[in-house]
Amino acid sequence: MQITAAVLRSRSGPFGLEAVELEEPRAGEVLVRVVATGVCHTDMVMRDQDLPTPQPVVLGHEGAGVVERVGPGVTKVAPGDHVVMTFNSCGTCPSCHDHAPTYCHEFFPRNFMGARADGSSGLSRDGETIHANIFGQSSFATFALCHERNAVKVSKAAPLEILGPLGCGVMTGAGAVMNALKVPAGRSLAVFGAGAVGLSAVLAAKASGAGPIIVVDINPARLALALSLGADHALDGRGEPVVERIQAITGFGVDYSIDTTANLKVMRQAVDVLAPRGTCGLVGASKMGDELALDAVAVMSGGRVVRGVVEGDADPDTFIPELIDLHLAGRFPFEKLIAFYPLEQINEAVADGEAGRVIKPVVRMG
Ligand code: CXF
Ligand code: ZN
């Protein structure tokens, strides 16, 4: 079928709307009429070829929409169902077997390489291959092919146009708090970076009854937003001695910290602010080969834990509906992070996100 997609044809280049050809769903695939797709920082990493995603390509990995048709063998969803598309995984490796698909042994090829596992792409234009299947979806488009495995059926009570970011950025921050660190009520948390992931962590911490919640960022508007979403303290990472301030607020340091910045100096601070037996979750992706220096004695003698967290340790089939239920109960107002753009303005959406003017741009397909 003919669809409209935002095609990327050069490194760091603009997205251009093109009429392209999308295949019918193969076995295990789901054709989704995309309603809206969030813009995630990882799209920019792929755009800039800091990951080896081939071009031309259709990015977009926070899509939400309506099932149009399903391929042979699909039983999980049916035409008319509302779905959020999330990251893809193989379903057979030890991590997938343990319901830990965010650590799928094939995470990289299944999400970043712009092709199905057999090397094919469902997208083309006049015989030219357009790479697709990014995060098992490529949803900067009016229609997308995803997989039964990464399609999450969601309640029709929730507005579809806001749900896409639950498939990646919002799930990443909320899941770091709720699944990975399991921050209990009444325990302290420091969040470094008040972007979409960090602020989703703040919302989840608030919903969990955690406190005090301390947010560190260098953008005054984001710090103000963090306070309005439930943070108890907002610290300017450039203007004040963050580690000392957090020690002063908490006495012994925080029970939990999350780094979303991937800045090595900030990551070090996120470990240095931990109380004895505290746990730091590293959520931001730094460059391959980067080395993080730590105070080895402090980590060892305090029983402190430093761990990586991908996609909020989520099992999306259960966690995304849980987040939607919290949202419908008024306890997880992640829509406050979102600003909408028509697909025709995808380059403006990207620019506003990168400049920090908008927390979570979402493009609507119209
Ligand atoms: C990514 C971040 C880098 C590690 C894999 C998952 N999340 C998507 O945006
Ligand atoms: Zn993402």
Short mmCIF file of C-alpha atoms and ligand atoms in Angstrom, two decimals:
data_model
loop_
_atom_site.label_atom_id
_atom_site.label_comp_id
_atom_site.label_asym_id
_atom_site.label_seq_id
_atom_site.Cartn_x
_atom_site.Cartn_y
_atom_site.Cartn_z
CA MET A 1 0.00 0.00 0.00
CA GLN A 2 1.02 3.64 -0.49
CA ILE A 3 1.80 5.48 2.73
CA THR A 4 3.42 8.77 3.71
CA ALA A 5 6.61 8.52 5.72
CA ALA A 6 9.28 10.89 7.05
CA VAL A 7 12.38 9.56 5.28
CA LEU A 8 15.92 10.35 6.44
CA ARG A 9 18.42 10.38 3.59
CA SER A 10 21.53 12.02 5.07
CA ARG A 11 23.53 12.09 8.29
CA SER A 12 21.96 14.63 10.68
CA GLY A 13 19.82 15.65 7.74
CA PRO A 14 16.23 16.78 7.78
CA PHE A 15 13.34 14.36 7.54
CA GLY A 16 11.42 14.64 4.27
CA LEU A 17 7.87 13.45 3.70
CA GLU A 18 7.70 10.94 0.85
CA ALA A 19 5.10 8.63 -0.64
CA VAL A 20 6.49 5.13 -0.16
CA GLU A 21 5.30 1.55 -0.59
CA LEU A 22 4.60 -0.60 2.49
CA GLU A 23 4.32 -4.40 2.19
CA GLU A 24 1.41 -6.39 3.55
CA PRO A 25 2.07 -7.92 7.00
CA ARG A 26 4.00 -11.18 6.91
CA ALA A 27 3.57 -14.02 9.42
CA GLY A 28 3.65 -12.62 12.95
CA GLU A 29 3.43 -9.01 11.75
CA VAL A 30 0.80 -6.36 12.44
CA LEU A 31 -0.12 -3.45 10.18
CA VAL A 32 -0.89 -0.40 12.31
CA ARG A 33 -2.54 2.86 11.26
CA VAL A 34 -0.32 5.19 13.22
CA VAL A 35 -2.13 7.93 15.16
CA ALA A 36 0.88 9.59 16.77
CA THR A 37 4.55 8.92 17.47
CA GLY A 38 6.85 10.45 20.06
CA VAL A 39 10.30 11.77 19.23
CA CYS A 40 13.00 10.13 21.39
CA HIS A 41 16.64 11.18 21.79
CA THR A 42 17.64 7.77 20.41
CA ASP A 43 16.08 8.78 17.06
CA MET A 44 18.63 11.60 17.00
CA VAL A 45 21.47 9.21 17.83
CA MET A 46 20.44 7.08 14.84
CA ARG A 47 19.93 10.18 12.66
CA ASP A 48 23.46 11.37 13.45
CA GLN A 49 24.87 7.89 12.74
CA ASP A 50 26.36 7.55 16.20
CA LEU A 51 24.82 4.11 15.81
CA PRO A 52 25.27 2.30 12.48
CA THR A 53 21.63 2.54 11.39
CA PRO A 54 21.63 2.47 7.56
CA GLN A 55 19.96 5.09 5.35
CA PRO A 56 17.64 5.90 3.71
CA VAL A 57 15.52 4.99 6.69
CA VAL A 58 12.25 5.72 8.44
CA LEU A 59 12.84 6.23 12.17
CA GLY A 60 10.23 6.62 14.91
CA HIS A 61 9.90 4.16 17.76
CA GLU A 62 7.21 5.53 20.08
CA GLY A 63 4.19 4.85 17.91
CA ALA A 64 0.57 4.37 18.91
CA GLY A 65 -2.28 3.51 16.60
CA VAL A 66 -5.04 1.19 15.49
CA VAL A 67 -4.53 -2.30 14.13
CA GLU A 68 -5.52 -2.30 10.45
CA ARG A 69 -4.67 -5.89 9.44
CA VAL A 70 -2.69 -8.78 10.89
CA GLY A 71 -0.43 -11.29 9.19
CA PRO A 72 -0.76 -15.10 9.37
CA GLY A 73 -0.59 -16.59 12.86
CA VAL A 74 -1.23 -13.38 14.82
CA THR A 75 -3.59 -13.94 17.75
CA LYS A 76 -2.56 -11.28 20.30
CA VAL A 77 -4.25 -8.38 18.53
CA ALA A 78 -7.02 -7.98 15.95
CA PRO A 79 -8.15 -5.23 13.54
CA GLY A 80 -9.59 -2.27 15.46
CA ASP A 81 -7.50 -2.85 18.58
CA HIS A 82 -5.60 0.12 20.00
CA VAL A 83 -1.89 -0.61 20.35
CA VAL A 84 1.30 0.98 21.61
CA MET A 85 4.38 -0.15 19.71
CA THR A 86 7.44 -0.71 21.86
CA PHE A 87 10.99 -2.06 21.38
CA ASN A 88 11.44 -5.40 19.64
CA SER A 89 13.01 -8.55 21.06
CA CYS A 90 13.68 -12.08 19.84
CA GLY A 91 11.43 -14.01 22.22
CA THR A 92 13.75 -16.99 22.51
CA CYS A 93 17.03 -15.92 24.21
CA PRO A 94 17.60 -16.44 27.96
CA SER A 95 16.52 -12.85 28.80
CA CYS A 96 13.31 -13.06 26.76
CA HIS A 97 12.66 -16.47 28.29
CA ASP A 98 12.90 -14.85 31.76
CA HIS A 99 10.44 -12.04 30.75
CA ALA A 100 13.34 -9.58 30.70
CA PRO A 101 13.12 -8.56 27.03
CA THR A 102 14.90 -5.22 27.58
CA TYR A 103 18.07 -7.31 27.88
CA CYS A 104 17.29 -9.40 24.78
CA HIS A 105 20.53 -10.84 23.45
CA GLU A 106 19.47 -9.57 20.01
CA PHE A 107 18.38 -6.12 21.22
CA PHE A 108 20.76 -4.30 18.90
CA PRO A 109 19.96 -5.99 15.57
CA ARG A 110 16.24 -6.22 16.34
CA ASN A 111 15.94 -2.47 16.99
CA PHE A 112 18.66 -0.48 15.29
CA MET A 113 19.60 -2.17 12.04
CA GLY A 114 16.69 -1.09 9.85
CA ALA A 115 15.69 -4.54 8.63
CA ARG A 116 13.78 -7.63 9.66
CA ALA A 117 15.76 -10.52 11.19
CA ASP A 118 15.99 -12.02 7.66
CA GLY A 119 17.51 -8.78 6.30
CA SER A 120 14.45 -7.62 4.36
CA SER A 121 12.63 -4.30 4.68
CA GLY A 122 8.90 -3.78 4.31
CA LEU A 123 9.39 -0.32 2.78
CA SER A 124 10.46 0.78 -0.66
CA ARG A 125 10.08 3.59 -3.17
CA ASP A 126 10.06 2.86 -6.92
CA GLY A 127 12.15 -0.26 -6.31
CA GLU A 128 14.63 1.47 -3.98
CA THR A 129 14.88 -0.15 -0.52
CA ILE A 130 14.00 2.17 2.35
CA HIS A 131 15.25 0.79 5.67
CA ALA A 132 12.53 0.15 8.21
CA ASN A 133 11.70 -2.03 11.23
CA ILE A 134 13.43 0.46 13.56
CA PHE A 135 12.48 -0.77 17.04
CA GLY A 136 10.31 -3.20 15.13
CA GLN A 137 8.09 -0.38 13.81
CA SER A 138 9.52 2.71 11.98
CA SER A 139 6.52 4.78 12.97
CA PHE A 140 7.27 8.28 11.64
CA ALA A 141 4.70 7.33 9.03
CA THR A 142 0.98 7.06 8.45
CA PHE A 143 1.18 3.24 8.68
CA ALA A 144 3.77 0.91 10.21
CA LEU A 145 4.50 -2.79 10.26
CA CYS A 146 5.30 -4.05 13.74
CA HIS A 147 5.45 -7.51 15.25
CA GLU A 148 2.93 -9.32 17.40
CA ARG A 149 5.69 -9.36 20.04
CA ASN A 150 6.16 -5.57 20.28
CA ALA A 151 2.51 -4.58 19.87
CA VAL A 152 0.91 -3.90 23.25
CA LYS A 153 -2.90 -3.88 23.26
CA VAL A 154 -4.19 -0.95 25.31
CA SER A 155 -7.47 0.32 26.70
CA LYS A 156 -9.68 2.39 24.40
CA ALA A 157 -10.48 4.57 27.43
CA ALA A 158 -7.13 6.32 27.08
CA PRO A 159 -6.46 8.92 24.32
CA LEU A 160 -4.30 7.13 21.75
CA GLU A 161 -2.49 10.29 20.65
CA ILE A 162 -0.60 10.57 23.95
CA LEU A 163 0.24 6.88 24.42
CA GLY A 164 3.21 6.38 22.05
CA PRO A 165 5.91 7.61 24.47
CA LEU A 166 4.84 4.89 26.90
CA GLY A 167 6.59 2.53 24.46
CA CYS A 168 10.03 4.00 25.17
CA GLY A 169 10.92 7.26 26.95
CA VAL A 170 8.16 7.41 29.54
CA MET A 171 8.42 3.67 30.23
CA THR A 172 12.18 4.04 30.61
CA GLY A 173 11.95 6.64 33.38
CA ALA A 174 8.93 5.20 35.15
CA GLY A 175 10.25 1.66 34.92
CA ALA A 176 13.63 2.65 36.35
CA VAL A 177 11.79 3.77 39.49
CA MET A 178 9.08 1.11 39.66
CA ASN A 179 10.69 -2.02 38.18
CA ALA A 180 14.46 -1.68 38.35
CA LEU A 181 15.07 0.25 41.58
CA LYS A 182 11.64 -0.51 43.08
CA VAL A 183 11.79 2.74 45.06
CA PRO A 184 9.52 2.27 48.09
CA ALA A 185 7.28 4.92 49.65
CA GLY A 186 9.15 7.24 51.96
CA ARG A 187 12.60 6.64 50.45
CA SER A 188 14.70 9.36 48.85
CA LEU A 189 15.52 9.62 45.15
CA ALA A 190 17.75 11.96 43.15
CA VAL A 191 17.08 12.26 39.41
CA PHE A 192 19.80 13.74 37.22
CA GLY A 193 18.40 15.25 34.03
CA ALA A 194 14.86 16.64 33.73
CA GLY A 195 14.08 15.55 30.18
CA ALA A 196 11.32 13.12 29.23
CA VAL A 197 12.98 10.16 30.94
CA GLY A 198 13.95 12.03 34.12
CA LEU A 199 10.55 13.69 34.51
CA SER A 200 8.80 10.36 33.93
CA ALA A 201 10.93 9.03 36.79
CA VAL A 202 9.76 11.95 38.93
CA LEU A 203 6.10 11.21 38.10
CA ALA A 204 6.57 7.53 38.94
CA ALA A 205 8.37 8.37 42.18
CA LYS A 206 5.53 10.69 43.17
CA ALA A 207 2.96 8.00 42.34
CA SER A 208 4.96 5.57 44.49
CA GLY A 209 5.02 7.91 47.49
CA ALA A 210 8.80 8.26 47.40
CA GLY A 211 10.44 11.31 48.95
CA PRO A 212 12.22 13.53 49.12
CA ILE A 213 12.50 13.64 45.32
CA ILE A 214 15.44 15.77 44.23
CA VAL A 215 15.92 16.79 40.60
CA VAL A 216 19.12 18.17 39.09
CA ASP A 217 19.24 19.92 35.70
CA ILE A 218 20.78 23.01 34.11
CA ASN A 219 17.58 24.33 32.49
CA PRO A 220 15.53 26.59 34.85
CA ALA A 221 12.26 25.91 32.99
CA ARG A 222 12.72 22.17 33.36
CA LEU A 223 13.53 22.54 37.06
CA ALA A 224 10.33 24.54 37.53
CA LEU A 225 8.37 21.87 35.68
CA ALA A 226 9.94 19.16 37.87
CA LEU A 227 8.71 20.99 40.98
CA SER A 228 5.21 21.30 39.51
CA LEU A 229 5.18 17.53 38.80
CA GLY A 230 6.02 16.60 42.37
CA ALA A 231 9.75 17.04 42.95
CA ASP A 232 10.55 18.36 46.43
CA HIS A 233 13.84 20.03 45.50
CA ALA A 234 15.21 21.29 42.18
CA LEU A 235 18.94 21.95 41.97
CA ASP A 236 20.83 23.85 39.31
CA GLY A 237 23.65 21.51 38.27
CA ARG A 238 25.82 24.43 37.19
CA GLY A 239 24.99 26.92 39.92
CA GLU A 240 25.41 24.90 43.11
CA PRO A 241 27.55 22.13 44.61
CA VAL A 242 25.09 19.36 43.91
CA VAL A 243 26.65 16.56 45.95
CA GLU A 244 26.97 18.73 49.06
CA ARG A 245 23.45 20.10 48.66
CA ILE A 246 21.95 16.62 48.39
CA GLN A 247 23.96 15.45 51.42
CA ALA A 248 22.60 18.48 53.33
CA ILE A 249 18.99 17.75 52.31
CA THR A 250 19.12 14.04 53.16
CA GLY A 251 21.71 13.75 55.93
CA PHE A 252 23.40 10.56 54.68
CA GLY A 253 22.78 10.83 50.94
CA VAL A 254 19.93 9.44 48.87
CA ASP A 255 18.64 5.88 48.94
CA TYR A 256 18.28 5.84 45.15
CA SER A 257 19.59 7.87 42.23
CA ILE A 258 19.01 7.81 38.49
CA ASP A 259 21.22 9.30 35.81
CA THR A 260 19.49 10.13 32.53
CA THR A 261 22.18 12.47 31.17
CA ALA A 262 24.91 10.00 30.08
CA ASN A 263 27.38 12.77 31.04
CA LEU A 264 30.28 11.02 32.80
CA LYS A 265 30.74 13.80 35.37
CA VAL A 266 27.05 13.75 36.20
CA MET A 267 27.04 9.94 36.37
CA ARG A 268 29.84 10.18 38.95
CA GLN A 269 27.75 12.65 40.97
CA ALA A 270 24.78 10.28 40.82
CA VAL A 271 26.93 7.64 42.53
CA ASP A 272 28.60 10.07 44.95
CA VAL A 273 25.22 11.20 46.37
CA LEU A 274 24.23 7.67 47.44
CA ALA A 275 23.76 6.85 51.11
CA PRO A 276 25.29 3.58 52.33
CA ARG A 277 23.41 0.67 50.66
CA GLY A 278 22.04 3.09 48.07
CA THR A 279 21.48 2.12 44.44
CA CYS A 280 22.21 4.17 41.34
CA GLY A 281 20.50 3.33 38.04
CA LEU A 282 22.34 4.40 34.90
CA VAL A 283 19.67 5.01 32.29
CA GLY A 284 21.33 7.42 29.83
CA ALA A 285 23.37 5.83 27.04
CA SER A 286 26.93 7.16 26.85
CA LYS A 287 29.32 6.53 23.95
CA MET A 288 30.63 3.01 23.40
CA GLY A 289 33.93 2.57 25.26
CA ASP A 290 33.41 5.51 27.67
CA GLU A 291 34.95 4.76 31.06
CA LEU A 292 33.21 5.81 34.27
CA ALA A 293 35.53 6.54 37.24
CA LEU A 294 34.13 5.79 40.71
CA ASP A 295 35.36 6.06 44.30
CA ALA A 296 36.05 2.35 44.69
CA VAL A 297 36.27 2.47 48.48
CA ALA A 298 32.95 4.32 48.77
CA VAL A 299 31.20 1.84 46.49
CA MET A 300 32.68 -1.19 48.26
CA SER A 301 32.55 -0.12 51.88
CA GLY A 302 29.06 1.39 51.63
CA GLY A 303 27.58 -1.61 49.87
CA ARG A 304 26.49 0.77 47.14
CA VAL A 305 25.10 -0.61 43.89
CA VAL A 306 25.60 0.88 40.42
CA ARG A 307 23.59 -0.76 37.68
CA GLY A 308 22.48 -0.19 34.13
CA VAL A 309 18.78 -0.04 33.26
CA VAL A 310 17.39 -0.41 29.73
CA GLU A 311 13.78 0.55 28.88
CA GLY A 312 12.91 0.57 32.58
CA ASP A 313 13.35 -3.20 32.96
CA ALA A 314 9.83 -3.38 31.58
CA ASP A 315 7.82 -6.30 30.40
CA PRO A 316 5.79 -3.96 28.17
CA ASP A 317 2.71 -6.20 27.87
CA THR A 318 2.07 -5.73 31.58
CA PHE A 319 3.84 -2.48 32.45
CA ILE A 320 2.33 -0.22 29.75
CA PRO A 321 -1.27 -1.13 30.72
CA GLU A 322 -0.31 -0.53 34.37
CA LEU A 323 0.96 2.96 33.52
CA ILE A 324 -2.23 3.66 31.56
CA ASP A 325 -4.35 2.60 34.55
CA LEU A 326 -2.33 4.95 36.78
CA HIS A 327 -2.81 7.72 34.21
CA LEU A 328 -6.57 7.12 34.02
CA ALA A 329 -6.67 7.29 37.84
CA GLY A 330 -5.04 10.74 37.65
CA ARG A 331 -1.86 9.56 39.32
CA PHE A 332 0.54 9.61 36.37
CA PRO A 333 -0.06 12.81 34.35
CA PHE A 334 2.63 12.22 31.72
CA GLU A 335 0.58 14.17 29.15
CA LYS A 336 2.04 17.28 30.79
CA LEU A 337 5.36 16.44 29.10
CA ILE A 338 3.88 16.36 25.58
CA ALA A 339 3.59 18.95 22.80
CA PHE A 340 1.94 17.94 19.50
CA TYR A 341 3.05 18.65 15.92
CA PRO A 342 1.57 17.56 12.61
CA LEU A 343 3.75 15.06 10.71
CA GLU A 344 4.48 17.84 8.18
CA GLN A 345 6.30 19.68 11.01
CA ILE A 346 8.46 16.79 12.15
CA ASN A 347 11.64 18.86 11.68
CA GLU A 348 10.22 21.60 13.95
CA ALA A 349 9.28 18.92 16.51
CA VAL A 350 12.84 17.60 16.47
CA ALA A 351 14.35 21.10 16.71
CA ASP A 352 12.14 22.08 19.66
CA GLY A 353 13.02 18.87 21.48
CA GLU A 354 16.74 19.27 20.90
CA ALA A 355 16.70 22.91 21.99
CA GLY A 356 14.95 21.98 25.23
CA ARG A 357 11.87 24.06 24.39
CA VAL A 358 9.67 20.97 24.55
CA ILE A 359 10.08 17.89 26.77
CA LYS A 360 8.39 15.29 24.56
CA PRO A 361 7.44 16.24 21.01
CA VAL A 362 4.79 13.96 19.53
CA VAL A 363 3.94 14.00 15.83
CA ARG A 364 0.32 13.35 14.88
CA MET A 365 -0.34 11.72 11.52
CA GLY A 366 -3.62 13.54 10.92
C1 CXF B 1 17.65 2.77 24.05
C2 CXF B 1 18.71 3.57 24.70
C3 CXF B 1 20.05 2.93 24.47
C4 CXF B 1 20.07 1.51 24.91
C5 CXF B 1 19.00 0.72 24.27
C6 CXF B 1 17.65 1.35 24.48
N1 CXF B 1 16.41 3.28 24.33
C7 CXF B 1 15.63 3.84 23.38
O1 CXF B 1 15.50 4.99 23.14
ZN ZN B 2 13.58 5.74 22.69
#
